[in-house]
XYZ file of C-alpha atoms in Angstrom:
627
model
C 27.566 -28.804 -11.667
C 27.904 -27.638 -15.550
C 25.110 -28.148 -18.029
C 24.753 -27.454 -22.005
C 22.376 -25.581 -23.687
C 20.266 -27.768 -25.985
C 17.688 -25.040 -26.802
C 16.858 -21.449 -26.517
C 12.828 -20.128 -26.435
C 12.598 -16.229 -26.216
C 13.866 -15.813 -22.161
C 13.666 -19.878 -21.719
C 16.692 -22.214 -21.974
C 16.398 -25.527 -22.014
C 19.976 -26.979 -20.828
C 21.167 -31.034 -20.565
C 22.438 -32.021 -17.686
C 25.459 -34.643 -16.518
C 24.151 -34.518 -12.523
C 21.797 -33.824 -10.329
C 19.872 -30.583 -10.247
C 17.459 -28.848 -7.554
C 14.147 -27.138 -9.177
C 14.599 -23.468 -8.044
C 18.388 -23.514 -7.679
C 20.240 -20.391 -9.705
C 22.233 -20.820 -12.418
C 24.377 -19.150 -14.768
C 24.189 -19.443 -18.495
C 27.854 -18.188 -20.387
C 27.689 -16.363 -23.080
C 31.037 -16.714 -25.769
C 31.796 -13.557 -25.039
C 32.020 -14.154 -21.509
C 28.887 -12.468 -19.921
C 27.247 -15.012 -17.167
C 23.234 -15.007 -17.118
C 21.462 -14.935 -14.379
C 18.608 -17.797 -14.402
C 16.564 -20.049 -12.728
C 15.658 -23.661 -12.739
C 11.619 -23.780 -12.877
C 11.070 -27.543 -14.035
C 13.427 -30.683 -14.389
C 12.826 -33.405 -16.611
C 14.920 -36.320 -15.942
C 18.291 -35.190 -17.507
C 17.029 -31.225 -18.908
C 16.216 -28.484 -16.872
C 13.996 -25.777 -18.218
C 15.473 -22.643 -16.989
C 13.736 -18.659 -17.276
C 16.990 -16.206 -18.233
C 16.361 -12.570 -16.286
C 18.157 -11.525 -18.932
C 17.900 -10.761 -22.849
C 18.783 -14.384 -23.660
C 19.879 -12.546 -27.227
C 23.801 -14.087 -28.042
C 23.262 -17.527 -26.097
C 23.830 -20.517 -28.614
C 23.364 -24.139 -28.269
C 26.527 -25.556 -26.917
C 27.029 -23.026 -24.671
C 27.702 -23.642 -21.139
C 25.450 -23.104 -17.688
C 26.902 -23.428 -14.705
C 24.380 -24.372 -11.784
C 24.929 -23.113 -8.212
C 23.085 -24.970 -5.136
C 21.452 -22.191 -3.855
C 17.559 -20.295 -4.732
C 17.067 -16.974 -5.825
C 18.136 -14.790 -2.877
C 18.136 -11.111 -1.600
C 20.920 -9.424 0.795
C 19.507 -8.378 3.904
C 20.892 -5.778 6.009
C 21.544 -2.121 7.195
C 21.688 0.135 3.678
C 18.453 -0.906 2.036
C 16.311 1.668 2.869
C 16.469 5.021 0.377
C 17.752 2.757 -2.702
C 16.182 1.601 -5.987
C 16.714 -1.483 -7.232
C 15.819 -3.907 -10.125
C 14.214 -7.074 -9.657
C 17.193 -8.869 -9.049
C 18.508 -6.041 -6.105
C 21.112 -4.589 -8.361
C 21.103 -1.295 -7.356
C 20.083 0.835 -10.176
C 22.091 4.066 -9.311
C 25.432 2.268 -8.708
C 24.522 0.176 -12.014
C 24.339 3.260 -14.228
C 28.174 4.664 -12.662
C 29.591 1.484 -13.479
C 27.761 0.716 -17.018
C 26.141 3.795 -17.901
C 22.298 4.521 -18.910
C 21.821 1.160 -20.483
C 21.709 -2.028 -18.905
C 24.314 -4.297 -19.495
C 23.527 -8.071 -19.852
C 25.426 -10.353 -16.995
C 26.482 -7.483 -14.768
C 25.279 -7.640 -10.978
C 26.102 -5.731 -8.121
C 25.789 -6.211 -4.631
C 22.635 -4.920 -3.259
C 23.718 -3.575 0.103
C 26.942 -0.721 0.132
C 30.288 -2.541 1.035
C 32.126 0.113 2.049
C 29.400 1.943 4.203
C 30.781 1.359 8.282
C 27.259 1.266 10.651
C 27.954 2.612 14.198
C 26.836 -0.689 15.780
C 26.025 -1.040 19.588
C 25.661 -4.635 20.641
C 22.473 -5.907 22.161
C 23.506 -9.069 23.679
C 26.330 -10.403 25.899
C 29.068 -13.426 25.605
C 27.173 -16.301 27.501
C 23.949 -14.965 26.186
C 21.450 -18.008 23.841
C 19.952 -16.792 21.034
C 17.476 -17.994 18.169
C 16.721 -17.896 14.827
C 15.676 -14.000 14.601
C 16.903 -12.576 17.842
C 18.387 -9.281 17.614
C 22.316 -9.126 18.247
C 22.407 -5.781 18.239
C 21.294 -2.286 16.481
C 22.603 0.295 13.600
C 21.020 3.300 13.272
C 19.400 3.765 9.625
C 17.322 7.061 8.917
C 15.012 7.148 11.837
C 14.944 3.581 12.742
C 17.435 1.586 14.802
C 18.039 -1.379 12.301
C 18.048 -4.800 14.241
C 21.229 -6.938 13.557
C 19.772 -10.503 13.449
C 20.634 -13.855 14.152
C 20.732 -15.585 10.696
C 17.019 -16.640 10.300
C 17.935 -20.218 9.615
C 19.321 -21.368 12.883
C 17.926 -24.323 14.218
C 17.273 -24.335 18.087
C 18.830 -22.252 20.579
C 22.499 -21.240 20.307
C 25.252 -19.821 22.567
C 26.753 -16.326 21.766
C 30.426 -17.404 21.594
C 31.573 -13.698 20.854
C 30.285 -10.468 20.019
C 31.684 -7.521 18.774
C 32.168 -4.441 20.670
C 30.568 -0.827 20.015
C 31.776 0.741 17.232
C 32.026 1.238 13.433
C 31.578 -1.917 10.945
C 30.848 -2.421 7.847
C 28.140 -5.428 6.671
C 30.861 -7.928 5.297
C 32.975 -7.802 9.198
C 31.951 -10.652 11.269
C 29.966 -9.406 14.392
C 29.390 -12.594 16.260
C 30.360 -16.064 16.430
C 27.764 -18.093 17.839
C 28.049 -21.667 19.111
C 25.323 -24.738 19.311
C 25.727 -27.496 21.905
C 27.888 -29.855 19.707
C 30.652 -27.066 19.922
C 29.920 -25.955 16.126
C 30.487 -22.599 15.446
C 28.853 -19.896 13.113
C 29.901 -16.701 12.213
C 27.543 -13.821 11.967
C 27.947 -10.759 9.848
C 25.262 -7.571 9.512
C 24.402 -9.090 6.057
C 22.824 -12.417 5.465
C 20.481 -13.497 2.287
C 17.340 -15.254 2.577
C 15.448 -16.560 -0.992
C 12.862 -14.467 -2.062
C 10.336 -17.455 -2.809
C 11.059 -18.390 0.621
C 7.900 -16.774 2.844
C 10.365 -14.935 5.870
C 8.179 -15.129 9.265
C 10.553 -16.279 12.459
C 7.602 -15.312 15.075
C 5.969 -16.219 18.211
C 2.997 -16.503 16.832
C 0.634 -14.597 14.010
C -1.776 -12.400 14.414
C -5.284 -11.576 13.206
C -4.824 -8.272 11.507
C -7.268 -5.596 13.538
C -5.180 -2.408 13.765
C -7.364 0.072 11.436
C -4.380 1.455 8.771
C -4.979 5.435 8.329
C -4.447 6.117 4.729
C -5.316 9.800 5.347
C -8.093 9.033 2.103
C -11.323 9.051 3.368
C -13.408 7.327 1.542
C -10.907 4.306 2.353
C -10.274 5.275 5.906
C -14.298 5.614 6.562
C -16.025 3.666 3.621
C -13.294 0.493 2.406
C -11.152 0.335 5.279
C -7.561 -1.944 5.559
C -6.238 -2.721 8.147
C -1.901 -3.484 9.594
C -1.341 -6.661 7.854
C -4.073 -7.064 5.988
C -4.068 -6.835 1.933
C -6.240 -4.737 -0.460
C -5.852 -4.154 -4.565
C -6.851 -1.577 -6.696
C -8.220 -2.757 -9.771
C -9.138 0.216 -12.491
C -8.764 1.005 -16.775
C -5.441 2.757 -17.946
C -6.257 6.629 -16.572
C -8.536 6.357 -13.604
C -5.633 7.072 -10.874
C -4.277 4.032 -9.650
C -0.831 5.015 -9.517
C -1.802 8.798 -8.003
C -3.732 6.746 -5.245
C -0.944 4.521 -4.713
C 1.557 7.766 -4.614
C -0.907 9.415 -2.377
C -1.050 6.307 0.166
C 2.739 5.679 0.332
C 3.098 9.091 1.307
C 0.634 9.862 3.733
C -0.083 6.341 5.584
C 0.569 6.085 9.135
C 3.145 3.661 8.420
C 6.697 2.958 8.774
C 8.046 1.582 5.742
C 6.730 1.717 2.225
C 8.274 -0.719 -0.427
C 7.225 0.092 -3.890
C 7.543 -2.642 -6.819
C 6.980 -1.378 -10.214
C 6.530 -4.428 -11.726
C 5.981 -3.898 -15.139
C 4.954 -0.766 -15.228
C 5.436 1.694 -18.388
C 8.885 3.500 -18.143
C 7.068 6.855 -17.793
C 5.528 6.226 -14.552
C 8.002 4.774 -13.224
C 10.342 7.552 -13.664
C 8.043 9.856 -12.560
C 7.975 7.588 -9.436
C 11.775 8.355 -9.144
C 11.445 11.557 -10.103
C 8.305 12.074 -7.690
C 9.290 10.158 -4.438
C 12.644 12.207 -3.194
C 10.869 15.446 -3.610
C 7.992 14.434 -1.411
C 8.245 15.575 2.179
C 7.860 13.009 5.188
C 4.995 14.461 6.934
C 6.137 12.567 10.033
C 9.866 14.054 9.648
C 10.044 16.712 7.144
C 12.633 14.955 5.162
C 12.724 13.268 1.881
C 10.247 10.773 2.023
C 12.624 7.959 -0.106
C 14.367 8.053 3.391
C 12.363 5.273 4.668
C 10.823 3.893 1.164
C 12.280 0.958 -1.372
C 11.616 1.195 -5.167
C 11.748 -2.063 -6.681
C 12.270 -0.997 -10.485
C 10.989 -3.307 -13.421
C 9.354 -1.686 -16.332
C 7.815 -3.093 -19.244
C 11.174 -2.531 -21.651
C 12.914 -4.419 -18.920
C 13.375 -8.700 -19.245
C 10.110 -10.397 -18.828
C 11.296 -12.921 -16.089
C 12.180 -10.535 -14.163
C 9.131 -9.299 -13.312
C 8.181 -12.311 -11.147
C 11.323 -11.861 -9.309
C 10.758 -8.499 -8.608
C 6.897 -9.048 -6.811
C 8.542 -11.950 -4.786
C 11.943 -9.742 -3.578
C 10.099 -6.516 -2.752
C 7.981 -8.399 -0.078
C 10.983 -10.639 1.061
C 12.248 -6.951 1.723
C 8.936 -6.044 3.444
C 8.834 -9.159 5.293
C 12.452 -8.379 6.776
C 12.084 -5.052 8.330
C 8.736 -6.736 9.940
C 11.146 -8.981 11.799
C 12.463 -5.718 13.770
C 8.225 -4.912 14.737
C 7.958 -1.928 12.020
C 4.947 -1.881 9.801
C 5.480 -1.989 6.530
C 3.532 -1.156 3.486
C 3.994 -2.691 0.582
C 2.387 -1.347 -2.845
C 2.590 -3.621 -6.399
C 2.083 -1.805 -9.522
C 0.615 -3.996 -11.547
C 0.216 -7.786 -10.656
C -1.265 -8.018 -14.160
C 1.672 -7.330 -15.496
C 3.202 -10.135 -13.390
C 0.253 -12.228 -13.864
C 1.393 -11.859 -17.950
C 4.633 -12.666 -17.286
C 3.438 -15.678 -16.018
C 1.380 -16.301 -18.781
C 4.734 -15.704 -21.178
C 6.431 -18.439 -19.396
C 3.456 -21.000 -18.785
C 3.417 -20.992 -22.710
C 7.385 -21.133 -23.056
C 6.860 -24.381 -21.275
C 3.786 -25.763 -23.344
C 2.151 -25.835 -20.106
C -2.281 -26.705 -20.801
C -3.395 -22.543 -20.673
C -6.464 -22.333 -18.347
C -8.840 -18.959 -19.450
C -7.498 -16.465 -20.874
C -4.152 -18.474 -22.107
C -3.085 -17.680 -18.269
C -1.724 -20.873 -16.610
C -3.914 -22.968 -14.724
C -1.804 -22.463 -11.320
C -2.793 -18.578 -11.359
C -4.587 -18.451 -8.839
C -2.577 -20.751 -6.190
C 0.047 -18.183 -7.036
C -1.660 -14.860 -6.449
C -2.828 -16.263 -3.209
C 0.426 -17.037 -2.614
C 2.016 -13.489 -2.932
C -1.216 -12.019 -0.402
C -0.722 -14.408 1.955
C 2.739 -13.131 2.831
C 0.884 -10.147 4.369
C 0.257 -10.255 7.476
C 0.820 -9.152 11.581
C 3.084 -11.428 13.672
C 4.075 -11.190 17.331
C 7.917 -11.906 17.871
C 9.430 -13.308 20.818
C 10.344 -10.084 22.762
C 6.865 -9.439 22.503
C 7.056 -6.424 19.810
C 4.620 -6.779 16.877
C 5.289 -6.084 13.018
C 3.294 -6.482 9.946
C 3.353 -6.053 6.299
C 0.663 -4.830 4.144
C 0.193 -5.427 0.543
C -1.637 -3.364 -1.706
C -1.666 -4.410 -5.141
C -3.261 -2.667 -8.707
C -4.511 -4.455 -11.126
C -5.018 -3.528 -14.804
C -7.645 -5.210 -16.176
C -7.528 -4.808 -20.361
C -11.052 -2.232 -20.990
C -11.665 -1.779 -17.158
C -13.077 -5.595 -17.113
C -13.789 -6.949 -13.707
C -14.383 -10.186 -14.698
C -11.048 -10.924 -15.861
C -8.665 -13.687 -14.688
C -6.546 -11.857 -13.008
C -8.863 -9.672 -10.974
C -11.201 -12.413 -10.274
C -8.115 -14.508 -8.792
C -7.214 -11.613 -6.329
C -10.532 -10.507 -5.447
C -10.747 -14.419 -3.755
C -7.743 -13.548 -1.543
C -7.601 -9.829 -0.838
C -10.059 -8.226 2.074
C -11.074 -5.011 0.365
C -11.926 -3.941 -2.580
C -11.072 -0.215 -3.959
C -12.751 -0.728 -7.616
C -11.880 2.616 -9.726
C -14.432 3.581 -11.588
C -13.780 5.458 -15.413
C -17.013 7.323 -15.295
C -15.918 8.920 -11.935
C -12.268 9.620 -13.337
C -13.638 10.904 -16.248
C -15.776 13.171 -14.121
C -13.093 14.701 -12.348
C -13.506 12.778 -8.905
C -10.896 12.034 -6.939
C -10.303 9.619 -6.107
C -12.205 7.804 -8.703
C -13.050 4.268 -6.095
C -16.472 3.779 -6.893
C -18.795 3.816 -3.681
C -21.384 1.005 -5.057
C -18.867 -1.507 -6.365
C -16.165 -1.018 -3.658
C -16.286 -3.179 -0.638
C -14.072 -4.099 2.728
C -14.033 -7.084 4.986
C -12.420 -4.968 7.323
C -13.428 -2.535 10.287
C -12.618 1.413 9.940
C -12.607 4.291 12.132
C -15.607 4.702 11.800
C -18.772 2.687 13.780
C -20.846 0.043 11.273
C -23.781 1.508 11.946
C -23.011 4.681 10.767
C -21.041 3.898 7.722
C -24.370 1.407 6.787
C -26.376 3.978 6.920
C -24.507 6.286 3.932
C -23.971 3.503 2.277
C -28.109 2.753 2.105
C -28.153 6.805 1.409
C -25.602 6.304 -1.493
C -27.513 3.461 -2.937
C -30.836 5.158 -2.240
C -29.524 8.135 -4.691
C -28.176 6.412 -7.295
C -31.695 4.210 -7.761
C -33.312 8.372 -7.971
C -30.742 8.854 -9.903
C -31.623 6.457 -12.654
C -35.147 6.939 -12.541
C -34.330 10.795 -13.433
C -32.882 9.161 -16.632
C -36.032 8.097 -17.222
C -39.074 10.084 -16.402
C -37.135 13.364 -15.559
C -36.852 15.687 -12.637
C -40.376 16.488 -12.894
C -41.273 12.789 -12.591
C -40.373 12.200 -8.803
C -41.440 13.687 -5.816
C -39.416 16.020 -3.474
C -38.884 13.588 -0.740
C -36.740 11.362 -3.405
C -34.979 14.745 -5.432
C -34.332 15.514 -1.100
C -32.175 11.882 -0.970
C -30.266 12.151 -3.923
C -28.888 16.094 -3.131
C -28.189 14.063 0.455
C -26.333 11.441 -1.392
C -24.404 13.963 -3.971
C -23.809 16.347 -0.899
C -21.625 13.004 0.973
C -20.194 12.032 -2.499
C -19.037 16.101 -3.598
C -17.567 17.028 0.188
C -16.368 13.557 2.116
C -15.368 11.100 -0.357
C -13.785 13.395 -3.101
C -10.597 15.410 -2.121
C -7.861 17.910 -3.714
C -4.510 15.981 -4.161
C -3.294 19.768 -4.860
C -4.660 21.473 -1.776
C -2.190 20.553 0.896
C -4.823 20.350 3.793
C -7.315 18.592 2.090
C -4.887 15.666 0.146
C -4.806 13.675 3.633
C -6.804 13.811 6.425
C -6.407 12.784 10.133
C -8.547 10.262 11.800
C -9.791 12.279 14.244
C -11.144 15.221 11.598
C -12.190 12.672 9.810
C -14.404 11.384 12.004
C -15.679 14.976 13.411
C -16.316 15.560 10.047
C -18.123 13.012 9.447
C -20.600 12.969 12.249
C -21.284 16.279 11.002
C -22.014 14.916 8.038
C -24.556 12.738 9.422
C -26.460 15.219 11.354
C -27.213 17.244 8.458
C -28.574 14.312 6.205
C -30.305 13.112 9.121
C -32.155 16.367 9.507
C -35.743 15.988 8.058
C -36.175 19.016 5.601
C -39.780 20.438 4.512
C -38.661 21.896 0.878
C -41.042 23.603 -0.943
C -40.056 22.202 -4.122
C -36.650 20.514 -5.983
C -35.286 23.995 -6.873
C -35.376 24.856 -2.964
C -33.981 21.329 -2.174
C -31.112 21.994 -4.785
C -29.842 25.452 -3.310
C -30.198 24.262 0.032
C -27.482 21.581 -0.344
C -25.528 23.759 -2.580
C -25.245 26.123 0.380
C -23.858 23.725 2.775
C -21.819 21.879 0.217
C -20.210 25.182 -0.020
C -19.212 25.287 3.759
C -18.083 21.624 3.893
C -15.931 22.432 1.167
C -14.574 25.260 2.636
C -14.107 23.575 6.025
C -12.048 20.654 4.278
C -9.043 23.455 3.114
C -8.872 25.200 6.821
C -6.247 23.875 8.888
C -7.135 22.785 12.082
C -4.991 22.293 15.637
C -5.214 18.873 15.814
C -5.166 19.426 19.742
C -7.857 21.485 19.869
C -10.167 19.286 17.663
C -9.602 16.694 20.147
C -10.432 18.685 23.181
C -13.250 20.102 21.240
C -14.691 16.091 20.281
C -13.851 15.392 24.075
C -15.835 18.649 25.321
C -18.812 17.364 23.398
C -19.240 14.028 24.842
C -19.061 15.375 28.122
C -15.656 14.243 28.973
C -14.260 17.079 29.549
C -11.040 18.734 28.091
C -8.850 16.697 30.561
C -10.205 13.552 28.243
C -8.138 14.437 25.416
C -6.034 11.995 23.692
C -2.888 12.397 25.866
C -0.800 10.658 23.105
C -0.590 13.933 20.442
C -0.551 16.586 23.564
C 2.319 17.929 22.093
C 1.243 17.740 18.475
C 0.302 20.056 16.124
C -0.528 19.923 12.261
C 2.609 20.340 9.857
C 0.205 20.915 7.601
C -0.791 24.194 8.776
C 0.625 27.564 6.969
C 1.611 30.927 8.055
C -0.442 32.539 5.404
C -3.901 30.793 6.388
C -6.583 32.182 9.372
C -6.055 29.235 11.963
C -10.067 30.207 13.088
C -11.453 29.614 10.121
C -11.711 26.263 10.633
C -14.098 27.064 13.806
C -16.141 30.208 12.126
C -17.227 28.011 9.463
C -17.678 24.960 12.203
C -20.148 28.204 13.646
C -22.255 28.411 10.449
C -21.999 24.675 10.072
C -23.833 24.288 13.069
C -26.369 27.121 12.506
C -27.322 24.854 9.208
C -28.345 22.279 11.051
C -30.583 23.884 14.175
C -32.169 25.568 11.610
C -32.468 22.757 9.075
C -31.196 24.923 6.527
C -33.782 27.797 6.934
C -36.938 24.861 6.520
C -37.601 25.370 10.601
C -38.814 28.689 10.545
C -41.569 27.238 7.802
C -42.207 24.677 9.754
C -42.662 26.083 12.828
C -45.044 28.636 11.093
C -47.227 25.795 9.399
C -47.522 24.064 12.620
C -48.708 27.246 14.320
C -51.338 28.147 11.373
C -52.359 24.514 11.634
C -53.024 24.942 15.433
C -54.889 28.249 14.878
C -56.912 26.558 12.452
C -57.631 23.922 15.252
C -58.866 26.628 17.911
C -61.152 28.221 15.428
């Protein structure tokens, strides 16, 4: 069905139509120079559809033809996605700039999986066999996954595999299968199928409540403001304070399978620094180039406003996908307020009533929206997938109390506030420790994490009262708690992105580490005064420090933990028994790790050298006593 354009608003076109018209449906707006715009229908009133352009909507005139296609805004799905970078609209960028060059060129869209590519595919199911909606046909390898060839994901009921194609080489146009429902209708199946991105994509036995602790390998999220496998988090901060670094960091060092990356909005500098960054990285679980199992969704801020939506909603239709074949995926959004302002752009294109801010009313139904497509689900062979969503926000002066960040505090269950006093400081990474918070359970007991985060508050309340009536003004007791509070803050929840050991760190060191942690500001120290208090800590901040760059034998930690608690060596986790640190180097001592461990523990019998006063006051006091 054909429309005409009766009016043009910056990337809004407001067409006339002589039929009927779906709200959501694509179409095409032609250009008298033949290009064909890309747009979609987002409100119909009676006989004119508002539609947003993802294009420069410079050149369309009224008059002009749209043509109007039946179906939504869709994504290819298939083997060839992983290692690519797309735009919001799955054009792949790299194939874009060898067919148009360095600048984009309006109406030009290319198919987002490789056509010519052949996938060694081995067949999973047999001629007889029923299938549903979801089931795997059979498996291509891709990277270091086996990529599931699925049933098309909109089959209703069971069906009858009527053929299926033998091992060998295919590409993702050749038909695969031909599958057949009870009133003798066929289908035929190929590798590729599209799904619309709008379209949530969970074909499941059931969902499930996200548990699974996700290791970040940063502890103060790991320990303090834990996630969890299927669970969402955002990371709200100023311009500066490291939300993209933490976000680079995560991708690279998560325990995950997948990372999709959607740079909606972003400037163009950090985004190709993201491309510039991400093939260089090494996988720590392969070696490799880490873009080998990531996704780059690529929109900047020079790119087409409208486009920006798209590109939030088709990165997770990707992440939702490969959690249909029971891989965790993680999916990071840099920035939703950039999306949320996109919004904004079109709410007033449409005249729409602006709720605060001038963002539309609907905000907040939509940002819950996007989260809720997180999640862990169970499919029907019993494997379970999940996709995580991480988003940043940008809030305009570092305000918390903005729209935007208020709307996705509501849905997301943690918190990692960045703080520009701690980036300013140097602190990495800059999440604050007082504002932060996590719904979530960690690797690490409640109890224990409670208890540093009373000792954290406990110092910063010193801390201020310093400000006020000086050192001299308190007592020892409370100088003692705040040097126990800066000593957690300087060695556990900072770390150096540039020292390879101490960028990302294990669970299990983590948590050695940080029982250590506890049983020196558990000790109860006799300090003669604040200046004896203040080298005391500086001494043992020293060795903690020191003990966070020595690589450790992951192995032997774990026999060592197991030792402790009496288990026994035979106790160790049986799962890494053939595992050893990649992140260990030729050129380091591999005991130094244990020699400081030594002195650690030396520190503590001794209560940093306040025992031996003790023990000598106590003995005066009894002498005292006899006389």
């Amino acid at each position: 069905m054909n429309g005409k354009i009766v009016a043009v608003f910056g990337n809004m076109v407001v067409a006339e139509l002589a039929g009927d018209v779906v709200q959501n449906s694509v179409g095409y707006c032609r250009r008298d120079d033949g290009a064909r715009l890309l747009s979609e229908v987002i409100r119909v009133r009676g006989n004119v559809a508002d539609l947003q352009v993802f294009e420069e909507t410079r050149g369309l005139r009224i008059g002009d033809e749209v043509e109007f296609k039946e179906g939504m805004l869709s994504v290819m799905l298939g083997p060839g996605l992983l290692g690519n970078v797309y735009d919001g609209l799955q054009n792949p960028l790299n194939e874009l700039a060898e067919e148009t060059g360095y600048f984009l060129t309006a109406g030009v869209y290319l198919q987002g999986l490789p056509a010519e590519t052949k996938w060694a595919f081995t067949p999973k199911v047999n001629e007889g066999d029923t299938v549903q909606a979801a089931d795997t046909l059979g498996t291509v390898p891709e990277g270091i996954f086996d990529h599931h060839v699925m049933a098309p994901f909109d089959l209703q009921g069971e069906m009858t595999v009527a053929q299926i194609a033998g091992e060998g080489e295919y590409t993702v146009g050749d038909q695969i299968a031909v599958l057949k429902n009870e009133a003798g209708d066929e289908r035929q199946v190929t590798m590729a199928q599209e799904w619309p991105v709008k379209r949530p994509l969970n074909v499941s036995k059931r969902r499930l409540m996200p548990t699974e602790p996700l290791v970040t390998r940063v502890r103060i999220i790991d320990t303090m403001f834990p996630i969890v496998r299927g669970g969402t988090y955002c990371i709200p901060g100023p311009f500066g304070a490291g939300k993209t670094v933490l976000q680079h960091i995560t991708a690279k060092h998560a325990e995950i399978d997948i990372v999709v990356v959607a740079a909606c909005g972003e400037r163009a500098g950090e985004v190709v620094e993201v491309l510039q960054t991400f093939p260089e990285l090494e996988d720590p679980r392969t070696g490799r180039s880490l873009m080998e199992r990531t996704i780059i969704i690529c929109n900047t801020s020079a790119m087409p406003v409208a486009a920006r939506e798209a590109s939030v909603y088709t990165a997770v239709t990707l992440s939702e996908y490969y959690r249909q074949m029971g891989l965790n995926v993680l999916m990071l959004a840099d920035s939703t307020s950039r999306w949320a302002q996109a919004l904004r752009e079109v709410s007033g294109r449409l005249e729409e009533i602006p709720g605060e801010e001038a963002f539309p009313a609907y905000l907040e139904s939509r940002i819950a929206a996007f989260y809720e497509r997180a999640g862990a689900i169970e499919l029907r062979d019993g494997r379970v997938g999940s996709v995580t969503i991480g988003g940043s926000v940008s809030p305009a002066g570092g305000n918390f109390e903005e729209p935007v960040t208020q709307a996705t505090l509501k849905v997301v269950g943690a918190f990692e506030g960045l703080s520009k006093q701690r980036a300013d400081a140097r602190r990495y990474p800059a999440v604050d420790p007082l504002e932060s918070w996590s719904r979530y359970r960690g690797i690490i007991a409640d109890e224990k994490v409670e208890r540093m985060r009373s000792l954290l508050r406990r110092g910063n309340e010193v801390r201020q009262m310093m400000t006020v009536v000086g050192e001299e003004g308190i007592t020892v007791d409370e100088y003692t708690e705040m040097q126990k509070a800066e000593f957690f803050d300087n060695v556990y929840l900072q770390q150096n992105a540039f020292d390879e050991v101490d960028a990302a760190t294990r669970k299990e060191r983590q948590q050695f580490v940080f029982d250590k942690i506890l049983e020196v500001v558990n000790q109860d120290y006799d300090f003669d005064d604040n200046d004896h208090a203040r080298r005391t800590f500086v001494e043992v901040q020293d060795l903690f420090r020191n003990l966070n760059y020595a690589p450790v034998d992951i192995v032997r930690l774990r026999e060592h933990i197991a030792e402790k608690q009496g288990e026994g060596a035979a106790a160790a986790d049986a799962e890494g028994a053939e595992e050893r640190d990649r992140i260990e180097t030729e050129d380091r001592d591999p005991e130094e790790f244990w020699r400081i461990l030594a002195k650690i523990d030396q520190f503590i019998e001794t209560r940093g050298g306040t025992a031996a006063k003790g023990e000598r006051d106590g003995a005066a006091t009894q002498a005292a006593q006899v006389e």
